[in-house]
Amino acid sequence: MEIFGIPLQAFLGQLMLGLVNGAFYAMLSLGLAVIFGLLDIVNFAHGALYMVGAFVAWILMDKWGISYWWALLLAPLAVGILGALIERLFLKRLYGLDPLYGLLLTFGLALILEGVFRKQYGVSGQAYPVPDLLSGASNLGFMILPNYRAWVVVASIAVCLATWFLIERTRLGAYLRAGTENAKLVQAFGVNVPLMVTLTYGAGAALAGLAGVLAAPIIQVTPLMGSNLIIVVFAVVVIGGMGSIMGSVITGLLLGVVEGFTRVFYPEASNIVVFVIMAIVLMVRPAGLFGKEA
Amino acid sequence: MSTPSTSVAGDLELGAPQAPAQASTGIGKAARYTYLALLVLALLAPAIGLYPVFVMKLLCFALFACAFNLLLGFTGLLSFGHAAFFGFSAYVTGWLVKQQGWTPELGLAAGAAAGAVLGLVFGLVAIRRQGIYFAMITLALSQMVFFLCLQAPFTGGEDGLQGVERGKLFGLLPLGDDRVMYYLVLAIFVGCFLGILRVVTSPFGQVLKMIRENEPRAISLGYEVDRYKLLAFVLSASLAGLAGSLKTLVMKFATLTDVHWSMSGEVILMSLLGGVGTFFGPVVGAGVVISLQDMLADKVGEWVTVIIGVIFVVCVLAFRKGIVGELLAWRERRNTKK
């Protein structure tokens, strides 16, 4: 069976690959949206934090033989703590200034993180094995689906939904959202806003770290893995509209799939299709698909 | 990005309209002498044993940084995609001169034109959003140009274009001679520098500054803000393109490094380090960054990225006016004390 002259197997395979990529776009742009929404900072270091997450998982396995499942917990925790430190040490000093300074500062931090790991581990990739429980593949009848990839998609969608629920539907989320509107007022109600901000950045960083651990068994763990991804994620964020959490998740998944399709039909364009879509969307809706007009 | 620039806008401005009092107290004169001394030094550079290729490279990046600063410092637009103009034009010139046998002057002109066209496209897409959105959009678009350069047949892919011959300027001057090339680069740099100075101090430049300081006000006064911003963007892009083209002729190659987004970061660092919104800041910043890279490359190897990152962080946290900006602020304080 063929679809538009492409064998079904290849077609669905690329679709699945696109969905997996989309899951990473969604998780990373979600983290960016959370940090931007609440701190007004465009976190350029997000890609580097994602890379650090993958490396922490790899180091845990390589040095102490700690399993994937523990890494799934420990690496985001470590990256989250790193994030909280970054917020306390650096970003705290920039509130009230032009948000561009936050962008530039986190850009500098990204260079530092990337440089340190590059010095330590070189640019060649480190292999991280797929955990036993998720190795192998299932035959769905029409295609062979590697179990690990299915798990990544399911896990990241679950994380995205949980984050959305936390921010839009719980009391803590209400505090967060109120804190961005009027920090002084929320503080007057007895909420520790600075702590909340630190934890928010930490949580956003942890999300990036978690994405890194999930990615480790699929791609090679290298210091450069975050730096090119982050720009695609920025494009995703621009397309989705930066304010919207749901928007970033849906756009992320969607663009991953579009990218997968492009790889099937016109591979040369697969690297730039996201940027082309961005340009078109901006022409029609400058605020992005889910964004509110400023 | 108005915070750093407002306080230091009165750089070494030659007869800037808003600083007539300064000119009469002799500070304007001092600036003029400083520039003159620097020019003499630059003219003598090859004679006093400075390695011409290094100084040429430095001037190319200084021009690039000045072009970038025209946008950030005087219009308040942070472009994170200027590597696209710099690198793409570098390829255009390299390809035309090497493969099509164009003369160097035509190659340079074509490079600047390519930068302008690309700038127009970027501008039309990005101008409608502001601040960080503008930065992210320009970054994404420049990544698109990066992939085009990686895959297009004429760029040589991962290898880049090597062995671009400089040829003869107007069929007369052999640019293969480093000294001849040096004076061409210097002439173009000084010409562009004076051009930027002229643009910024012109009525057009005043409108740009107004947009930087208070865009809604500019709109309410009836200025077509988007058109001014677009024009500034195209101007900046074509100068960045010219810088890239010139760099190709100087170094005799064009590679993916020129068009990668880390180059966009580097030019931001140059401006920030030297002083955003000052005239001479980007030149100083480019000088420091290029010299650092040159000196550190063989001593610390891969730590260069980390060091650049640290400088970035320190600049943003503690040093937002940059070197020239801090100097001017210090001079200002001393003058008011008297």
XYZ file of C-alpha atoms in Angstrom:
632
model
C 0.000 0.000 0.000
C 1.212 3.460 -0.847
C 0.288 7.020 0.100
C 1.115 9.653 -2.530
C 3.679 7.294 -4.002
C 5.433 6.699 -0.694
C 5.362 3.235 0.878
C 3.041 3.205 3.879
C 5.773 1.827 6.098
C 8.129 4.726 5.372
C 5.303 7.208 5.601
C 4.178 6.101 9.044
C 7.752 5.731 10.196
C 8.474 9.371 9.372
C 5.193 10.404 10.912
C 6.184 8.661 14.123
C 9.617 10.259 14.023
C 7.916 13.614 13.555
C 5.654 12.973 16.512
C 8.660 12.117 18.683
C 10.418 15.326 17.626
C 7.187 17.188 18.184
C 7.034 15.808 21.719
C 10.434 17.362 22.435
C 9.452 20.653 20.816
C 6.320 20.666 22.942
C 8.132 19.988 26.214
C 10.830 22.548 25.552
C 8.528 25.285 24.324
C 6.273 24.578 27.288
C 9.188 25.195 29.652
C 10.008 28.400 27.768
C 6.395 29.513 27.967
C 6.223 28.860 31.715
C 9.420 30.814 32.348
C 8.467 33.602 29.982
C 4.907 33.854 31.223
C 5.921 34.178 34.846
C 9.364 35.787 34.747
C 9.280 37.693 31.471
C 12.588 36.114 30.523
C 13.313 34.432 27.220
C 15.430 31.579 28.416
C 18.137 31.137 25.819
C 19.825 28.671 28.172
C 16.921 26.252 27.723
C 18.714 24.219 25.081
C 21.813 24.037 27.272
C 19.733 22.873 30.246
C 18.208 20.182 28.050
C 21.734 19.104 27.124
C 22.776 19.105 30.795
C 19.783 16.877 31.624
C 20.887 14.317 29.058
C 24.485 14.480 30.296
C 23.521 14.066 33.943
C 21.595 10.927 33.002
C 24.565 9.631 31.030
C 27.049 10.436 33.807
C 24.816 8.754 36.406
C 24.794 5.610 34.292
C 28.446 5.752 33.301
C 29.888 6.521 36.742
C 27.554 4.831 39.172
C 25.479 2.550 36.970
C 22.282 4.308 38.013
C 19.381 3.165 35.894
C 17.270 5.131 33.449
C 14.293 5.201 35.796
C 16.234 6.838 38.599
C 17.837 9.199 36.098
C 14.365 10.210 35.016
C 13.886 11.521 38.535
C 17.394 12.611 39.512
C 18.504 14.438 36.361
C 15.527 16.845 36.215
C 16.026 17.428 39.928
C 19.684 18.314 39.378
C 18.881 20.564 36.435
C 16.074 22.153 38.431
C 18.473 22.980 41.259
C 20.933 24.380 38.727
C 18.100 26.483 37.331
C 17.137 27.777 40.777
C 20.764 28.734 41.369
C 20.929 30.543 38.031
C 17.810 32.495 38.922
C 19.103 33.435 42.369
C 22.610 34.333 41.248
C 21.995 36.049 37.924
C 18.467 36.570 36.682
C 17.286 38.105 39.957
C 19.419 41.134 39.212
C 17.713 41.827 35.913
C 14.053 42.157 36.883
C 12.609 45.477 35.911
C 15.105 45.944 33.087
C 14.409 45.440 29.416
C 13.667 41.715 28.835
C 16.358 41.730 26.163
C 18.955 41.674 28.942
C 17.525 38.380 30.170
C 17.872 36.987 26.658
C 21.501 38.115 26.433
C 22.406 36.877 29.901
C 20.955 33.425 29.314
C 22.719 33.361 25.947
C 26.001 33.893 27.792
C 25.088 31.147 30.270
C 24.316 28.798 27.390
C 27.780 29.451 25.926
C 29.373 28.714 29.302
C 27.462 25.461 29.882
C 28.074 24.262 26.341
C 31.752 25.196 26.499
C 32.339 23.400 29.792
C 30.768 20.160 28.584
C 32.556 20.445 25.281
C 35.884 20.799 27.058
C 35.105 17.859 29.307
C 33.529 15.397 26.896
C 34.413 16.556 23.374
C 31.908 16.838 20.567
C 31.579 13.149 19.730
C 28.368 11.618 20.981
C 27.951 9.349 23.992
C 25.577 6.426 23.588
C 22.871 5.883 26.193
C 21.170 2.487 26.012
C 17.416 2.114 25.823
C 16.153 0.739 29.166
C 15.387 -3.017 29.063
C 11.730 -2.580 29.841
C 11.216 -0.423 26.751
C 13.585 -2.104 24.322
C 12.267 -3.872 21.290
C 9.377 -2.904 19.114
C 5.694 -3.686 18.736
C 4.170 -4.777 15.492
C 1.046 -2.724 14.995
C 0.115 -4.617 11.858
C 0.723 -1.705 9.541
C 4.091 -0.673 10.986
C 6.787 -1.627 13.472
C 6.841 0.838 16.347
C 9.894 1.000 18.619
C 8.556 0.873 22.174
C 10.846 3.548 23.479
C 9.610 6.114 20.968
C 6.015 5.394 21.859
C 6.910 5.869 25.517
C 8.519 9.250 24.798
C 5.413 10.532 23.085
C 3.105 9.280 25.823
C 5.325 10.511 28.649
C 5.818 13.972 27.239
C 2.152 14.479 26.484
C 1.379 13.409 30.047
C 3.944 15.871 31.429
C 2.589 18.661 29.271
C -0.982 18.012 30.403
C 0.098 17.863 34.033
C 1.914 21.193 33.713
C -1.063 22.760 32.027
C -3.352 21.471 34.784
C -1.013 22.734 37.492
C -0.899 26.243 36.083
C -4.431 26.691 34.830
C -6.451 24.691 37.313
C -4.814 24.701 40.750
C -4.435 27.233 43.525
C -0.651 27.281 43.113
C -1.123 28.048 39.439
C -3.497 30.854 40.344
C -0.845 32.358 42.619
C 1.692 32.106 39.829
C -0.554 33.773 37.312
C -1.552 36.465 39.777
C 2.108 37.024 40.650
C 2.866 37.903 37.057
C 0.024 40.394 36.946
C 0.811 42.163 40.183
C 3.657 40.822 42.277
C 3.256 43.394 45.066
C -0.391 42.625 45.600
C 0.171 38.880 45.737
C 3.022 39.440 48.167
C 0.667 41.452 50.359
C -1.515 38.364 50.635
C 1.385 36.565 52.245
C 2.743 34.686 49.251
C 6.526 34.539 49.026
C 6.815 35.797 45.469
C 10.625 35.748 45.084
C 10.694 32.111 46.213
C 7.870 31.322 43.834
C 9.791 32.896 40.968
C 12.920 30.923 41.810
C 10.956 27.692 41.948
C 9.236 28.506 38.679
C 12.514 28.959 36.862
C 13.765 25.792 38.542
C 10.662 23.941 37.354
C 11.065 25.230 33.810
C 14.695 24.127 33.854
C 13.659 20.728 35.232
C 11.261 20.320 32.314
C 14.148 20.944 29.924
C 16.267 18.455 31.891
C 13.527 15.855 31.723
C 13.302 16.301 27.965
C 17.056 15.743 27.873
C 16.797 12.424 29.747
C 13.978 11.285 27.474
C 16.061 12.194 24.425
C 19.265 10.516 25.608
C 18.457 6.967 24.385
C 17.206 8.251 21.011
C 19.986 10.587 20.001
C 23.660 10.764 20.820
C 24.376 12.732 23.967
C 26.603 15.605 22.867
C 27.307 19.119 24.161
C 25.857 20.523 20.936
C 22.504 18.755 21.110
C 20.722 21.740 22.610
C 22.104 24.618 20.623
C 20.440 23.934 17.295
C 17.238 22.582 18.791
C 16.665 25.761 20.776
C 16.239 27.862 17.648
C 13.587 25.556 16.244
C 11.891 25.753 19.626
C 12.022 29.550 19.472
C 10.334 29.365 16.090
C 7.702 27.037 17.573
C 7.119 29.529 20.355
C 6.756 32.403 17.901
C 4.293 30.401 15.809
C 2.268 29.296 18.826
C 2.209 32.687 20.495
C 4.391 33.033 23.521
C 1.785 33.623 26.200
C -0.122 30.424 25.658
C 0.827 27.186 27.396
C -1.628 25.022 25.501
C -0.586 26.790 22.312
C 3.049 25.843 22.755
C 2.188 22.179 23.321
C -0.168 21.865 20.360
C 2.117 23.831 18.039
C 5.114 21.791 19.133
C 3.497 18.452 18.328
C 1.995 19.750 15.117
C 5.239 21.163 13.788
C 7.091 17.963 14.584
C 4.592 16.099 12.420
C 4.780 18.677 9.629
C 8.540 18.349 9.703
C 8.179 14.564 9.452
C 5.909 14.874 6.418
C 8.339 17.246 4.760
C 11.115 14.739 5.294
C 9.064 12.188 3.342
C 8.041 14.358 0.422
C 10.841 16.882 0.061
C 13.759 16.037 2.362
C 15.824 19.076 1.358
C 13.310 21.400 2.955
C 12.844 19.514 6.224
C 15.352 21.676 8.091
C 13.730 24.934 7.154
C 10.041 24.110 6.941
C 9.421 25.275 10.511
C 10.975 28.653 9.753
C 8.990 29.008 6.539
C 5.801 28.298 8.473
C 6.882 30.868 11.036
C 7.292 33.521 8.360
C 3.888 32.749 6.852
C 2.114 32.713 10.213
C 3.682 36.028 11.155
C 2.450 37.599 7.939
C -1.113 36.573 8.727
C -1.176 36.644 12.521
C 1.704 38.641 14.012
C 0.832 37.482 17.540
C 1.084 33.799 16.632
C -1.625 31.160 16.334
C -2.679 31.079 19.983
C -1.273 34.412 21.127
C -3.268 37.420 22.168
C -2.767 40.601 20.166
C -0.536 42.883 22.184
C 16.971 48.365 24.598
C 16.807 51.932 25.709
C 18.404 51.640 29.132
C 22.053 51.650 28.154
C 21.784 53.922 25.205
C 19.905 56.855 26.688
C 22.651 57.731 29.094
C 25.460 57.410 26.612
C 23.892 58.705 23.436
C 26.257 61.665 23.474
C 29.267 59.665 22.353
C 32.065 61.239 20.369
C 29.474 62.896 18.219
C 30.787 65.264 15.616
C 28.572 68.297 15.876
C 25.585 66.331 17.086
C 22.564 68.620 17.150
C 21.594 67.857 20.719
C 25.016 68.662 22.137
C 25.951 72.166 21.009
C 27.151 73.100 24.497
C 29.627 70.244 24.475
C 31.044 71.264 21.134
C 31.783 74.745 22.408
C 33.565 73.465 25.523
C 36.019 71.672 23.289
C 34.866 68.095 23.861
C 33.690 67.846 20.301
C 37.093 69.078 19.276
C 38.745 66.461 21.470
C 36.674 63.777 19.794
C 37.719 65.039 16.416
C 41.382 64.901 17.421
C 40.919 61.419 18.802
C 39.437 60.226 15.529
C 42.188 61.962 13.570
C 44.889 60.362 15.701
C 43.274 56.950 15.260
C 43.075 57.467 11.517
C 46.758 58.378 11.315
C 47.571 55.325 13.400
C 45.442 53.170 11.087
C 47.151 54.608 8.004
C 50.561 53.845 9.479
C 49.581 50.423 10.855
C 51.365 48.302 8.208
C 54.492 50.450 8.535
C 54.760 50.049 12.307
C 54.738 46.289 12.152
C 51.103 45.419 12.800
C 50.163 42.285 10.895
C 47.959 43.660 8.101
C 45.726 40.603 7.715
C 44.871 40.757 11.413
C 44.068 44.479 11.273
C 41.971 43.923 8.127
C 40.023 41.140 9.791
C 39.505 43.390 12.778
C 38.243 46.229 10.580
C 35.798 43.900 8.814
C 34.319 42.815 12.138
C 34.353 46.405 13.381
C 32.287 47.391 10.341
C 29.953 44.478 11.023
C 29.547 45.593 14.643
C 28.951 49.219 13.614
C 26.267 48.079 11.179
C 24.627 46.042 13.933
C 24.851 48.934 16.377
C 23.132 51.242 13.897
C 20.099 49.060 14.518
C 20.376 48.237 18.214
C 22.011 51.387 19.497
C 20.224 53.991 17.445
C 16.917 52.376 16.573
C 16.469 50.076 19.567
C 15.972 46.886 17.554
C 17.867 43.807 18.758
C 18.463 41.627 15.725
C 19.685 38.156 16.575
C 20.115 37.293 12.918
C 22.825 39.540 11.623
C 25.113 36.606 10.846
C 22.741 35.819 7.970
C 23.616 39.059 6.158
C 27.290 38.847 7.011
C 27.664 35.202 6.030
C 25.333 35.088 3.058
C 27.014 38.098 1.456
C 30.370 36.503 2.138
C 29.242 33.510 0.072
C 27.746 35.658 -2.688
C 30.955 37.612 -3.138
C 33.110 34.520 -2.866
C 31.049 32.665 -5.451
C 30.849 35.565 -7.909
C 34.549 36.325 -7.701
C 35.763 32.747 -7.701
C 33.321 30.937 -9.986
C 31.969 33.719 -12.177
C 35.172 35.726 -12.514
C 33.635 38.987 -11.311
C 35.946 41.858 -10.427
C 36.399 42.562 -6.701
C 34.544 45.891 -6.770
C 31.531 44.290 -8.431
C 31.753 41.381 -6.011
C 31.658 43.753 -3.048
C 28.757 45.702 -4.511
C 26.851 42.478 -5.140
C 27.535 41.378 -1.569
C 26.147 44.606 -0.152
C 23.141 44.322 -2.460
C 22.540 40.730 -1.364
C 22.613 41.902 2.247
C 20.092 44.619 1.434
C 17.688 42.242 -0.301
C 17.922 39.712 2.501
C 17.474 42.547 4.993
C 14.328 43.664 3.218
C 12.865 40.154 3.433
C 13.800 39.767 7.114
C 12.558 43.248 7.854
C 9.180 42.734 6.232
C 8.598 39.634 8.357
C 10.102 40.786 11.644
C 9.305 44.519 11.869
C 5.750 43.841 12.951
C 6.820 42.399 16.291
C 8.930 44.099 18.919
C 11.571 43.407 21.539
C 12.260 39.771 22.252
C 9.851 38.602 19.559
C 11.812 40.595 17.031
C 15.009 39.006 18.332
C 13.624 35.478 18.140
C 12.157 35.952 14.664
C 15.394 37.311 13.231
C 17.222 34.425 14.896
C 14.893 31.859 13.337
C 15.107 33.452 9.900
C 18.881 33.500 10.066
C 18.868 29.805 10.940
C 16.897 29.274 7.748
C 19.623 31.087 5.799
C 22.173 28.886 7.556
C 20.488 25.735 6.277
C 20.155 27.215 2.799
C 23.891 27.897 2.779
C 24.555 24.396 4.087
C 22.543 22.753 1.314
C 22.712 25.135 -1.653
C 24.965 23.880 -4.465
C 27.059 27.036 -4.779
C 28.364 27.306 -1.213
C 30.526 24.211 -1.061
C 28.558 22.770 1.856
C 30.648 21.899 4.900
C 33.873 22.855 3.120
C 32.826 26.378 2.239
C 34.426 28.364 -0.544
C 38.194 28.203 -0.420
C 40.858 29.992 -2.420
C 38.931 33.082 -3.442
C 41.378 35.267 -5.357
C 41.264 38.977 -4.591
C 41.927 40.058 -8.188
C 42.607 43.618 -9.281
C 40.552 46.572 -8.118
C 39.192 48.428 -11.180
C 41.610 46.281 -13.171
C 44.491 48.330 -11.820
C 45.343 47.806 -8.167
C 46.604 44.314 -7.342
C 44.696 43.371 -4.172
C 46.816 40.257 -3.829
C 49.308 42.570 -2.136
C 48.296 42.760 1.544
C 49.220 46.431 1.779
C 47.028 47.434 -1.158
C 44.186 45.355 0.229
C 44.701 46.940 3.625
C 44.165 50.464 2.333
C 41.058 49.377 0.443
C 39.622 47.863 3.631
C 40.555 50.940 5.635
C 39.004 53.270 3.040
C 35.761 51.303 2.986
C 35.662 51.125 6.780
C 36.270 54.858 7.261
C 33.749 55.676 4.539
C 31.061 53.502 6.132
C 31.875 54.776 9.628
C 31.465 58.388 8.502
C 28.325 57.368 6.615
C 26.793 55.878 9.766
C 27.794 58.994 11.696
C 26.076 61.106 9.069
C 22.937 58.963 9.030
C 22.573 59.001 12.790
C 23.031 62.764 13.078
C 20.664 63.480 10.186
C 16.950 64.218 10.661
C 16.336 60.597 9.684
C 18.610 59.495 12.508
C 16.744 61.733 14.928
C 13.501 60.004 14.003
C 15.159 56.643 14.610
C 16.242 57.780 18.076
C 12.739 58.981 18.804
C 11.395 55.574 17.838
C 13.915 53.995 20.180
C 12.951 56.257 23.060
C 9.204 56.380 22.639
C 7.599 54.550 19.789
C 3.945 55.343 20.580
C 4.843 59.028 20.678
C 6.489 58.780 17.263
C 3.391 57.113 15.891
C 1.133 59.731 17.408
C 3.220 62.462 15.794
C 2.372 60.942 12.454
C 5.642 59.227 11.563
C 5.358 56.010 9.633
C 7.403 54.165 12.192
C 7.459 50.811 10.414
C 8.868 52.372 7.285
C 11.660 54.079 9.230
C 12.482 50.862 11.047
C 12.509 48.901 7.808
C 14.822 51.414 6.178
C 17.201 51.288 9.147
C 17.079 47.496 9.023
C 17.900 47.338 5.310
C 20.705 49.866 5.750
C 22.182 47.875 8.608
C 21.830 44.609 6.694
C 23.557 45.938 3.598
C 26.464 47.291 5.655
C 26.717 43.946 7.451
C 26.691 42.305 4.025
C 29.464 44.573 2.822
C 31.490 43.645 5.900
C 31.020 39.954 5.101
C 31.989 40.446 1.457
C 35.082 42.354 2.456
C 35.985 39.600 4.892
C 35.803 37.045 2.089
C 38.277 39.027 0.000
C 40.592 39.571 2.975
C 40.640 35.985 4.223
C 40.097 34.469 0.749
C 37.382 32.119 2.015
C 33.771 31.987 3.109
C 32.555 29.287 5.479
C 29.553 28.229 7.518
C 31.048 29.866 10.616
C 30.188 33.277 9.151
C 26.517 32.434 8.802
C 26.013 30.371 11.970
C 23.901 31.944 14.691
C 26.802 32.030 17.113
C 28.199 34.778 14.859
C 25.029 36.770 15.530
C 25.784 36.347 19.217
C 29.356 37.450 18.721
C 28.398 40.709 17.037
C 25.962 41.439 19.858
C 28.790 40.862 22.315
C 31.053 43.236 20.395
C 28.489 46.017 20.583
C 27.578 45.331 24.186
C 31.187 45.147 25.312
C 32.197 48.307 23.481
C 29.084 50.271 24.303
C 25.660 50.047 22.699
C 24.542 53.326 21.210
C 27.996 54.881 21.105
C 29.746 55.478 17.824
C 33.126 54.093 18.654
C 32.013 51.357 21.057
C 31.427 48.628 18.481
C 34.883 49.222 17.021
C 36.469 48.830 20.450
C 34.293 45.811 21.183
C 35.217 44.147 17.898
C 38.868 44.867 18.614
C 38.712 43.272 22.061
C 36.732 40.194 20.958
C 38.814 39.493 17.842
C 42.099 40.046 19.692
C 40.960 37.810 22.536
C 40.003 35.035 20.144
C 43.275 35.427 18.314
C 45.386 35.375 21.458
C 43.438 32.779 23.366
C 42.868 30.301 20.564
C 46.211 28.546 20.936
C 46.604 29.107 24.686
C 43.318 27.952 26.148
C 41.858 26.149 23.147
C 38.290 25.149 23.801
C 37.846 27.404 26.796
C 37.344 30.332 24.396
C 33.582 29.745 24.265
C 33.417 29.696 28.050
C 35.430 32.903 28.327
C 33.219 34.627 25.749
C 30.186 33.449 27.712
C 31.605 34.792 30.961
C 32.289 38.178 29.339
C 28.697 38.186 28.129
C 27.329 37.491 31.595
C 29.577 40.072 33.254
C 28.635 42.695 30.639
C 24.934 42.179 31.149
C 25.117 42.057 34.945
C 27.594 44.778 35.792
C 28.748 46.602 32.740
C 25.755 47.437 30.607
C 27.188 50.658 29.175
C 30.239 48.902 27.755
C 33.801 50.204 27.640
C 33.210 53.393 25.672
C 29.904 53.988 27.434
C 31.516 53.731 30.881
C 34.320 56.071 29.807
C 31.811 58.632 28.591
C 29.752 58.316 31.756
C 32.902 58.788 33.820
C 33.841 61.882 31.820
C 30.322 63.211 32.250
C 30.518 62.790 36.020
C 33.883 64.528 36.141
C 32.601 67.419 34.071
C 29.518 67.956 36.196
C 31.652 67.928 39.334
C 33.832 70.809 38.111
